Short mmCIF file of C-alpha atoms and ligand atoms in Angstrom, two decimals:
data_model
loop_
_atom_site.label_atom_id
_atom_site.label_comp_id
_atom_site.label_asym_id
_atom_site.label_seq_id
_atom_site.Cartn_x
_atom_site.Cartn_y
_atom_site.Cartn_z
CA UNK A 754 -0.55 -27.09 -18.05
CA UNK A 755 -0.12 -29.98 -15.57
CA UNK A 756 -2.77 -32.73 -15.56
CA UNK A 757 -4.56 -33.00 -12.20
CA UNK A 758 -2.67 -30.20 -10.43
CA UNK A 759 -2.87 -30.21 -6.65
CA UNK A 760 -4.26 -26.67 -6.58
CA UNK A 761 -6.27 -24.51 -8.93
CA UNK A 762 -4.15 -21.50 -8.04
CA UNK A 763 -0.98 -20.92 -6.06
CA UNK A 764 -0.48 -17.35 -4.85
CA UNK A 765 3.10 -16.52 -3.99
CA UNK A 766 3.43 -13.76 -1.39
CA UNK A 767 1.18 -13.06 1.60
CA UNK A 768 1.38 -9.29 1.65
CA UNK A 769 -1.80 -7.29 1.28
CA UNK A 770 -2.16 -8.09 -2.43
CA UNK A 771 -1.52 -11.84 -2.21
CA UNK A 772 -3.77 -12.31 0.83
CA UNK A 773 -6.75 -10.59 -0.73
CA UNK A 774 -6.18 -12.30 -4.09
CA UNK A 775 -6.17 -15.69 -2.35
CA UNK A 776 -9.33 -14.74 -0.49
CA UNK A 777 -11.20 -13.71 -3.64
CA UNK A 778 -10.07 -16.82 -5.53
CA UNK A 779 -11.29 -19.04 -2.70
CA UNK A 780 -14.62 -17.22 -2.69
CA UNK A 781 -14.89 -18.26 -6.35
CA UNK A 782 -14.48 -21.91 -5.31
CA UNK A 783 -10.84 -22.25 -6.27
CA UNK A 784 -8.48 -24.57 -4.38
CA UNK A 785 -5.83 -22.06 -3.33
CA UNK A 786 -2.41 -22.35 -1.76
CA UNK A 787 -0.79 -19.19 -0.42
CA UNK A 788 3.00 -19.52 -0.18
CA UNK A 789 5.00 -16.99 1.77
CA UNK A 790 8.72 -16.89 2.51
CA UNK A 791 8.55 -15.27 5.96
CA UNK A 792 4.93 -15.09 7.14
CA UNK A 793 2.11 -12.63 6.38
CA UNK A 794 3.10 -8.93 6.54
CA UNK A 795 6.48 -9.63 8.12
CA UNK A 796 8.64 -6.66 9.00
CA UNK A 797 10.62 -6.56 5.73
CA UNK A 798 7.49 -6.71 3.55
CA UNK A 799 5.99 -3.51 2.18
CA UNK A 800 2.75 -4.42 3.98
CA UNK A 801 4.56 -4.91 7.29
CA UNK A 802 4.12 -1.39 8.72
CA UNK A 803 1.94 -0.52 11.69
CA UNK A 804 -0.37 1.78 9.79
CA UNK A 805 -1.32 2.81 6.26
CA UNK A 806 -3.55 5.64 5.05
CA UNK A 807 -6.82 4.89 3.29
CA UNK A 808 -7.95 8.00 1.41
CA UNK A 809 -10.18 8.58 -1.56
CA UNK A 810 -8.52 11.57 -3.26
CA UNK A 811 -6.41 10.70 -6.28
CA UNK A 812 -6.57 13.86 -8.36
CA UNK A 813 -8.05 12.93 -11.74
CA UNK A 814 -7.12 9.22 -11.39
CA UNK A 815 -10.70 8.28 -10.74
CA UNK A 816 -10.18 4.52 -10.87
CA UNK A 817 -8.22 4.66 -7.64
CA UNK A 818 -11.00 6.64 -5.93
CA UNK A 819 -13.47 3.93 -6.91
CA UNK A 820 -11.11 1.17 -5.76
CA UNK A 821 -10.55 2.94 -2.43
CA UNK A 822 -14.27 3.24 -1.85
CA UNK A 823 -14.82 -0.41 -2.73
CA UNK A 824 -11.88 -1.47 -0.58
CA UNK A 825 -12.93 0.48 2.50
CA UNK A 826 -16.27 -1.33 2.45
CA UNK A 827 -14.51 -4.70 2.23
CA UNK A 828 -11.99 -3.83 4.94
CA UNK A 829 -14.79 -2.82 7.29
CA UNK A 830 -16.70 -6.03 6.55
CA UNK A 831 -13.57 -8.08 7.22
CA UNK A 832 -12.88 -6.36 10.54
CA UNK A 833 -16.51 -6.55 11.65
CA UNK A 834 -16.64 -10.30 10.94
CA UNK A 835 -13.38 -10.79 12.84
CA UNK A 836 -14.49 -8.55 15.75
CA UNK A 837 -11.33 -6.50 15.33
CA UNK A 838 -11.13 -2.73 15.16
CA UNK A 839 -8.35 -2.22 12.62
CA UNK A 840 -9.71 0.86 10.86
CA UNK A 841 -9.46 4.23 12.58
CA UNK A 842 -11.60 6.96 11.09
CA UNK A 843 -9.23 9.83 11.79
CA UNK A 844 -10.22 11.86 8.74
CA UNK A 845 -7.57 12.65 6.11
CA UNK A 846 -6.54 16.28 5.66
CA UNK A 847 -4.83 17.44 2.46
CA UNK A 848 -2.92 20.68 3.00
CA UNK A 849 -2.28 22.41 -0.23
CA UNK A 850 -0.55 25.38 -1.83
CA UNK A 851 -2.35 27.91 -4.11
CA UNK A 852 -0.83 26.34 -7.23
CA UNK A 853 -2.06 22.80 -6.54
CA UNK A 854 -4.50 21.89 -9.32
CA UNK A 855 -4.54 18.22 -8.27
CA UNK A 856 -6.70 19.23 -5.32
CA UNK A 857 -9.34 20.65 -7.68
CA UNK A 858 -9.39 17.39 -9.62
CA UNK A 859 -9.73 15.47 -6.37
CA UNK A 860 -12.64 17.63 -5.24
CA UNK A 861 -14.44 17.08 -8.54
CA UNK A 862 -13.96 13.30 -8.27
CA UNK A 863 -15.05 13.21 -4.63
CA UNK A 864 -18.23 15.07 -5.58
CA UNK A 865 -18.88 12.71 -8.48
CA UNK A 866 -18.56 9.68 -6.21
CA UNK A 867 -20.37 11.18 -3.21
CA UNK A 868 -17.34 11.01 -0.92
CA UNK A 869 -17.95 13.13 2.18
CA UNK A 870 -15.50 16.00 2.43
CA UNK A 871 -15.01 19.58 3.57
CA UNK A 872 -13.03 22.31 1.82
CA UNK A 873 -11.27 24.47 4.38
CA UNK A 874 -9.88 27.92 3.59
CA UNK A 875 -6.68 29.01 5.34
CA UNK A 876 -8.44 30.92 8.14
CA UNK A 877 -10.63 27.92 8.95
CA UNK A 878 -7.59 25.63 8.96
CA UNK A 879 -5.81 27.97 11.37
CA UNK A 880 -8.82 27.98 13.71
CA UNK A 881 -9.27 24.22 13.70
CA UNK A 882 -5.63 23.19 13.78
CA UNK A 883 -3.65 25.77 15.78
CA UNK A 884 -1.02 23.09 16.50
CA UNK A 885 0.09 23.26 12.81
CA UNK A 886 2.33 25.82 11.14
CA UNK A 887 0.47 26.52 7.89
CA UNK A 888 3.13 28.59 6.10
CA UNK A 889 2.62 28.24 2.34
CA UNK A 890 -0.72 26.44 2.79
CA UNK A 891 -3.73 28.18 1.27
CA UNK A 892 -6.49 25.60 1.69
CA UNK A 893 -7.32 22.15 2.94
CA UNK A 894 -9.46 19.24 1.88
CA UNK A 895 -10.71 17.04 4.69
CA UNK A 896 -12.03 13.57 3.82
CA UNK A 897 -14.11 13.06 6.92
CA UNK A 898 -14.71 9.30 6.62
CA UNK A 899 -11.22 8.22 5.58
CA UNK A 900 -8.46 7.22 7.96
CA UNK A 901 -5.96 4.57 8.89
CA UNK A 902 -5.69 0.81 8.46
CA UNK A 903 -3.62 -0.89 11.15
CA UNK A 904 -1.66 -2.53 8.42
CA UNK A 905 0.25 -5.63 9.49
CA UNK A 906 -2.62 -6.73 11.74
CA UNK A 907 -5.08 -6.04 8.92
CA UNK A 908 -3.10 -8.40 6.65
CA UNK A 909 -2.97 -11.05 9.39
CA UNK A 910 -6.74 -10.69 9.67
CA UNK A 911 -7.16 -11.01 5.87
CA UNK A 912 -5.03 -14.18 5.86
CA UNK A 913 -7.01 -15.72 8.74
CA UNK A 914 -10.16 -14.95 6.80
CA UNK A 915 -8.73 -16.53 3.63
CA UNK A 916 -7.87 -19.65 5.64
CA UNK A 917 -11.47 -19.80 6.89
CA UNK A 918 -12.53 -19.77 3.23
CA UNK A 919 -10.39 -22.84 2.58
CA UNK A 920 -7.07 -21.29 1.49
CA UNK A 921 -4.00 -23.22 2.65
CA UNK A 922 -0.90 -21.34 3.83
CA UNK A 923 2.64 -22.63 3.53
CA UNK A 924 5.85 -20.95 4.69
CA UNK A 925 8.41 -21.54 1.94
CA UNK A 926 10.50 -19.57 -0.50
CA UNK A 927 9.70 -20.11 -4.17
CA UNK A 928 12.60 -20.21 -6.60
CA UNK A 929 12.53 -18.00 -9.69
CA UNK A 930 10.66 -20.18 -12.18
CA UNK A 931 12.56 -21.61 -15.12
CA UNK A 932 10.64 -22.63 -18.19
CA UNK A 933 10.90 -23.72 -21.77
CA UNK A 934 7.20 -24.38 -22.49
CA UNK A 935 4.41 -21.82 -22.80
CA UNK A 936 2.90 -22.79 -19.45
CA UNK A 937 4.42 -23.44 -16.04
CA UNK A 938 3.96 -27.03 -14.79
CA UNK A 939 5.21 -26.46 -11.26
CA UNK A 940 7.06 -24.12 -8.98
CA UNK A 941 9.81 -25.23 -6.66
CA UNK A 942 10.59 -24.24 -3.09
CA UNK A 943 14.15 -23.52 -1.98
CA UNK A 944 14.18 -26.97 -0.32
CA UNK A 945 13.34 -28.63 -3.64
CA UNK A 946 9.65 -29.42 -3.17
CA UNK A 947 7.56 -29.05 -6.32
CA UNK A 948 4.06 -27.60 -6.20
CA UNK A 949 1.72 -27.79 -9.18
CA UNK A 950 -1.30 -25.68 -9.98
CA UNK A 951 -3.45 -24.56 -12.87
CA UNK A 952 -2.44 -20.91 -12.39
CA UNK A 953 0.26 -19.10 -10.44
CA UNK A 954 -0.07 -15.54 -9.13
CA UNK A 955 3.22 -13.92 -8.15
CA UNK A 956 2.33 -11.22 -5.60
CA UNK A 957 5.90 -10.76 -4.45
CA UNK A 958 5.88 -6.98 -3.90
CA UNK A 959 9.40 -5.50 -3.97
CA UNK A 960 10.82 -8.98 -4.64
CA UNK A 961 9.12 -9.23 -8.05
CA UNK A 962 12.26 -8.00 -9.79
CA UNK A 963 14.31 -10.73 -8.08
CA UNK A 964 11.83 -13.48 -8.99
CA UNK A 965 11.66 -12.33 -12.63
CA UNK A 966 15.00 -10.56 -13.10
CA UNK A 967 14.92 -10.32 -16.88
CA UNK A 968 11.31 -9.25 -17.16
CA UNK A 969 10.90 -7.04 -14.09
CA UNK A 970 14.37 -6.31 -12.76
CA UNK A 971 14.34 -2.94 -14.48
CA UNK A 972 10.57 -2.33 -14.19
CA UNK A 973 10.03 -2.58 -10.44
CA UNK A 974 11.90 0.09 -8.50
CA UNK A 975 12.14 -0.72 -4.77
CA UNK A 976 13.06 2.51 -2.98
CA UNK A 977 14.12 3.10 0.60
CA UNK A 978 11.47 4.85 2.71
CA UNK A 979 12.03 5.92 6.30
CA UNK A 980 9.29 6.42 8.88
CA UNK A 981 9.53 8.22 12.22
CA UNK A 982 7.39 8.29 15.34
CA UNK A 983 7.80 11.29 17.63
CA UNK A 984 6.73 11.19 21.28
CA UNK A 985 4.00 13.75 22.01
CA UNK A 986 4.27 16.13 24.97
CA UNK A 987 2.94 14.66 28.25
CA UNK A 988 -0.66 15.51 29.07
CA UNK A 989 -1.15 17.08 25.63
CA UNK A 990 -3.88 15.61 23.40
CA UNK A 991 -3.50 18.08 20.50
CA UNK A 992 -1.62 15.54 18.40
CA UNK A 993 -4.09 12.67 18.83
CA UNK A 994 -7.51 12.13 17.23
CA UNK A 995 -9.95 13.84 17.13
CA UNK A 996 -7.81 17.00 17.48
CA UNK A 997 -5.43 16.03 14.67
CA UNK A 998 -6.47 14.03 11.59
CA UNK A 999 -4.16 12.12 9.30
CA UNK A 1000 -2.40 14.84 7.29
CA UNK A 1001 -0.53 15.38 4.03
CA UNK A 1002 1.50 18.57 3.60
CA UNK A 1003 1.40 18.55 -0.19
CA UNK A 1004 4.04 21.22 -0.93
CA UNK A 1005 6.49 19.36 1.34
CA UNK A 1006 5.59 15.85 0.03
CA UNK A 1007 5.39 14.76 3.65
CA UNK A 1008 2.53 12.88 5.28
CA UNK A 1009 1.79 11.53 8.70
CA UNK A 1010 -0.71 10.43 11.25
CA UNK A 1011 -1.86 11.54 14.64
CA UNK A 1012 -0.81 9.70 17.77
CA UNK A 1013 -2.59 6.34 17.33
CA UNK A 1014 -2.56 3.75 20.10
CA UNK A 1015 -0.13 6.03 21.97
CA UNK A 1016 2.73 5.24 19.56
CA UNK A 1017 3.49 8.89 18.78
CA UNK A 1018 3.08 11.27 15.86
CA UNK A 1019 4.08 9.40 12.69
CA UNK A 1020 5.67 11.11 9.71
CA UNK A 1021 7.34 10.06 6.48
CA UNK A 1022 8.78 11.64 3.39
CA UNK A 1023 6.83 10.54 0.31
CA UNK A 1024 9.63 11.33 -2.15
CA UNK A 1025 11.37 8.22 -3.40
CA UNK A 1026 14.59 7.26 -1.64
CA UNK A 1027 17.53 5.32 -3.09
CA UNK A 1028 16.98 2.07 -4.94
CA UNK A 1029 17.40 -0.85 -2.51
CA UNK A 1030 17.32 -4.61 -2.21
CA UNK A 1031 14.54 -5.58 0.24
CA UNK A 1032 16.63 -8.49 1.56
CA UNK A 1033 19.74 -6.55 2.40
CA UNK A 1034 18.93 -2.87 2.95
CA UNK A 1035 19.65 -1.52 6.44
CA UNK A 1036 16.55 -1.10 8.58
CA UNK A 1037 18.17 1.63 10.64
CA UNK A 1038 17.39 5.25 9.73
CA UNK A 1039 20.20 7.35 8.29
CA UNK A 1040 21.58 10.33 10.27
CA UNK A 1041 20.51 12.65 7.40
CA UNK A 1042 16.92 11.44 7.57
CA UNK A 1043 16.82 11.77 11.34
CA UNK A 1044 17.96 15.37 11.03
CA UNK A 1045 15.45 16.02 8.24
CA UNK A 1046 12.59 14.56 10.33
CA UNK A 1047 13.54 16.59 13.41
CA UNK A 1048 13.63 19.79 11.34
CA UNK A 1049 10.27 19.00 9.75
CA UNK A 1050 8.57 18.43 13.11
CA UNK A 1051 10.06 21.60 14.54
CA UNK A 1052 8.79 23.60 11.53
CA UNK A 1053 5.29 22.19 11.04
CA UNK A 1054 4.47 21.17 14.65
CA UNK A 1055 6.23 23.92 16.64
CA UNK A 1056 5.02 22.67 20.05
CA UNK A 1057 6.80 19.38 19.31
CA UNK A 1058 10.18 20.96 18.67
CA UNK A 1059 12.74 18.77 20.47
CA UNK A 1060 10.21 15.90 20.78
CA UNK A 1061 12.01 12.56 21.10
CA UNK A 1062 12.04 10.02 18.29
CA UNK A 1063 10.41 7.03 19.95
CA UNK A 1064 10.37 4.54 17.08
CA UNK A 1065 11.54 4.26 13.48
CA UNK A 1066 10.85 1.99 10.53
CA UNK A 1067 12.71 1.56 7.28
CA UNK A 1068 10.69 -0.05 4.54
CA UNK A 1069 10.52 0.12 0.74
CA UNK A 1070 8.03 1.21 -1.86
CA UNK A 1071 7.79 -1.19 -4.81
CA UNK A 1072 7.30 1.39 -7.55
CA UNK A 1073 6.39 0.93 -11.16
CA UNK A 1074 7.56 3.58 -13.60
CA UNK A 1075 4.55 5.87 -13.03
CA UNK A 1076 2.86 4.44 -9.93
CA UNK A 1077 0.14 2.42 -11.67
CA UNK A 1078 -0.23 -1.15 -10.47
CA UNK A 1079 1.07 -4.12 -12.45
CA UNK A 1080 -1.59 -6.80 -12.85
CA UNK A 1081 -1.06 -8.82 -15.99
CA UNK A 1082 -0.34 -12.20 -17.48
CA UNK A 1083 3.30 -13.16 -17.94
CA UNK A 1084 4.11 -12.53 -21.63
CA UNK A 1085 5.62 -16.03 -22.16
CA UNK A 1086 3.67 -18.14 -19.66
CA UNK A 1087 -0.08 -18.22 -20.09
CA UNK A 1088 -0.83 -19.52 -16.58
CA UNK A 1089 1.46 -17.12 -14.71
CA UNK A 1090 0.24 -13.75 -13.40
CA UNK A 1091 2.22 -10.77 -12.16
CA UNK A 1092 0.51 -8.84 -9.37
CA UNK A 1093 2.24 -5.95 -7.67
CA UNK A 1094 3.65 -2.49 -8.17
CA UNK A 1095 1.79 -0.98 -5.19
CA UNK A 1096 4.14 2.01 -5.51
CA UNK A 1097 3.70 3.52 -2.07
CA UNK A 1098 -0.08 3.80 -2.30
CA UNK A 1099 -1.25 0.21 -2.80
CA UNK A 1100 -2.12 -0.97 0.69
CA UNK A 1101 -5.58 0.53 0.94
CA UNK A 1102 -6.55 -1.11 -2.37
CA UNK A 1103 -5.82 -4.69 -1.24
CA UNK A 1104 -9.46 -5.87 -1.38
CA UNK A 1105 -10.24 -4.33 -4.81
CA UNK A 1106 -6.85 -5.45 -6.14
CA UNK A 1107 -7.55 -9.02 -5.02
CA UNK A 1108 -11.02 -8.95 -6.53
CA UNK A 1109 -9.72 -7.66 -9.87
CA UNK A 1110 -6.81 -10.11 -9.99
CA UNK A 1111 -8.96 -13.12 -9.11
CA UNK A 1112 -11.43 -12.23 -11.86
CA UNK A 1113 -8.63 -11.75 -14.39
CA UNK A 1114 -7.04 -15.11 -13.57
CA UNK A 1115 -10.40 -16.84 -13.98
CA UNK A 1116 -11.03 -15.10 -17.29
CA UNK A 1117 -13.99 -13.20 -15.84
CA UNK A 1118 -12.80 -9.62 -15.74
CA UNK A 1119 -12.07 -6.80 -18.12
CA UNK A 1120 -8.41 -5.84 -18.17
CA UNK A 1121 -7.50 -2.20 -17.44
CA UNK A 1122 -4.82 -1.08 -19.85
CA UNK A 1123 -3.08 1.02 -17.22
CA UNK A 1124 -2.31 -2.12 -15.17
CA UNK A 1125 -0.72 -3.95 -18.10
CA UNK A 1126 2.94 -4.88 -18.35
CA UNK A 1127 3.10 -3.03 -21.67
CA UNK A 1128 2.66 0.30 -19.86
CA UNK A 1129 5.53 -0.34 -17.45
CA UNK A 1130 8.66 1.53 -18.46
CA UNK A 1131 12.27 1.11 -17.38
CA UNK A 1132 12.60 4.79 -16.38
CA UNK A 1133 10.68 6.30 -13.52
CA UNK A 1134 8.28 9.13 -14.13
CA UNK A 1135 5.79 9.23 -11.30
CA UNK A 1136 2.31 10.44 -12.21
CA UNK A 1137 0.13 8.55 -9.72
CA UNK A 1138 0.38 9.70 -6.07
C1 FAD B 1890 6.73 3.32 4.37
C2 FAD B 1890 5.56 2.97 3.51
C3 FAD B 1890 4.39 3.69 3.64
C4 FAD B 1890 3.28 3.38 2.85
N1 FAD B 1890 2.13 4.08 3.05
C5 FAD B 1890 1.01 3.69 2.42
C6 FAD B 1890 -0.23 4.31 2.76
O1 FAD B 1890 -0.29 5.18 3.63
N2 FAD B 1890 -1.35 3.88 2.11
C7 FAD B 1890 -1.31 2.91 1.16
O2 FAD B 1890 -2.36 2.58 0.62
N3 FAD B 1890 -0.14 2.30 0.82
C8 FAD B 1890 1.01 2.66 1.44
N4 FAD B 1890 2.20 2.04 1.16
C9 FAD B 1890 2.26 1.06 0.05
C10 FAD B 1890 1.80 -0.32 0.44
O3 FAD B 1890 2.20 -0.63 1.75
C11 FAD B 1890 2.33 -1.34 -0.57
O4 FAD B 1890 2.00 -0.91 -1.88
C12 FAD B 1890 1.73 -2.72 -0.34
O5 FAD B 1890 1.89 -3.10 1.01
C13 FAD B 1890 2.40 -3.73 -1.26
O6 FAD B 1890 1.93 -5.02 -0.92
P1 FAD B 1890 2.46 -6.32 -1.65
O7 FAD B 1890 1.57 -7.42 -1.19
O8 FAD B 1890 2.61 -6.10 -3.10
O9 FAD B 1890 3.97 -6.50 -1.13
P2 FAD B 1890 4.55 -7.09 0.23
O10 FAD B 1890 3.78 -6.65 1.39
O11 FAD B 1890 6.01 -6.80 0.26
O12 FAD B 1890 4.33 -8.64 0.09
C14 FAD B 1890 5.09 -9.44 -0.79
C15 FAD B 1890 5.32 -10.76 -0.10
O13 FAD B 1890 5.87 -11.69 -1.02
C16 FAD B 1890 6.76 -12.51 -0.32
N5 FAD B 1890 7.68 -13.11 -1.28
C17 FAD B 1890 8.48 -12.44 -2.13
N6 FAD B 1890 9.20 -13.31 -2.86
C18 FAD B 1890 8.82 -14.55 -2.46
C19 FAD B 1890 9.21 -15.85 -2.84
N7 FAD B 1890 10.15 -16.06 -3.79
N8 FAD B 1890 8.64 -16.92 -2.22
C20 FAD B 1890 7.70 -16.73 -1.26
N9 FAD B 1890 7.31 -15.50 -0.85
C21 FAD B 1890 7.86 -14.43 -1.44
C22 FAD B 1890 7.45 -11.57 0.64
O14 FAD B 1890 8.03 -12.26 1.73
C23 FAD B 1890 6.32 -10.65 1.06
O15 FAD B 1890 5.70 -11.05 2.24
C24 FAD B 1890 3.34 2.33 1.91
C25 FAD B 1890 4.52 1.60 1.77
C26 FAD B 1890 5.62 1.90 2.57
C27 FAD B 1890 6.86 1.08 2.43
#
């Protein structure tokens, strides 16, 4: 450990996880530097999308329900203090097939935690949402108080808030750390500057495997994920809130959002795409995905058949083997922490993730086994959705 380090903690990566971790460390009176290669929630980061769902249902994975509840409170407090309206309470509608037992687990957990919801049989769904084709859907679960975080702006807001709490922000790329001792004395930027701290939190999202190639190269699986926005018919409000909530067609593994801020109906395939490098993957959608998205819209939203694609995004999930987060100490370096593995569902949890990580770094929290490095395998078998 360096004597008289400049900072108590350096957090590397200003995505949703790094920003909130920096914020919670600063709230605990730590001198914090946040280092980011490109700027908070830039358009290649996993947190760089326009919008992310915040929902409470997680089947039987109750910890994520609790973290979502905790996080939504913190997000709302952040936005209220900043006088920004970056949460949209659209409701989140799960559309499910008869064989879906996960929905029953979700309902039980929502009841246990007093999350407001409605269970909608098929006939009620058809009455409320005539703009949807409900083939194969037998019931719905509507989380009435869940919705959408306007993601990249929400991260910018979290960073501004962290700066108000005394966090410093530096734009620089940190080199993969090399070490021979049991602690890290300093990290080095790509221009050769050394930065020393008591602890280092690497919240590098899909880049974690590049920063720690031996340790995490085979344990973080960045996958290509394509997102489409379809223009809604002129003069037709059926695809905007409150007529359409955020939706998840469970049998199709496809989710999307209503027309928010007049950007169009958003949809994305939740199945994992090909493994990619976040620095080099093409950000243009593939012809196959475009065709798939057009077919999906025509099938599930018949009145939007032939709707134009008005915007696309290509991003990446940063999956762990089963979808549980990775929040743990580096096995060889006692003052280095690994914080990531959002796995396509992490955004909403930024505040609770930051709170947990800050406590762990300061030796104040209880470690959850499921977030440990020991549970992260080198083969993917997704169990958390
Ligand atoms: C298409 C898509 C849809 C999603 N939908 C949802 C959703 O609806 N709801 C939900 O909750 N979650 C969702 N997610 C998941 C969620 O967005 C991610 O889990 C979360 O944003 C991960 O945040 P992060 O901070 O770990 O990573 P990132 O946002 O990628 O941040 C990591 C940062 O570290 C920086 N960095 C990396 N290496 C270095 C270095 N060497 N030096 C300096 N800086 C470095 C990067 O520049 C980057 O800014 C979705 C993800 C995608 C891609």
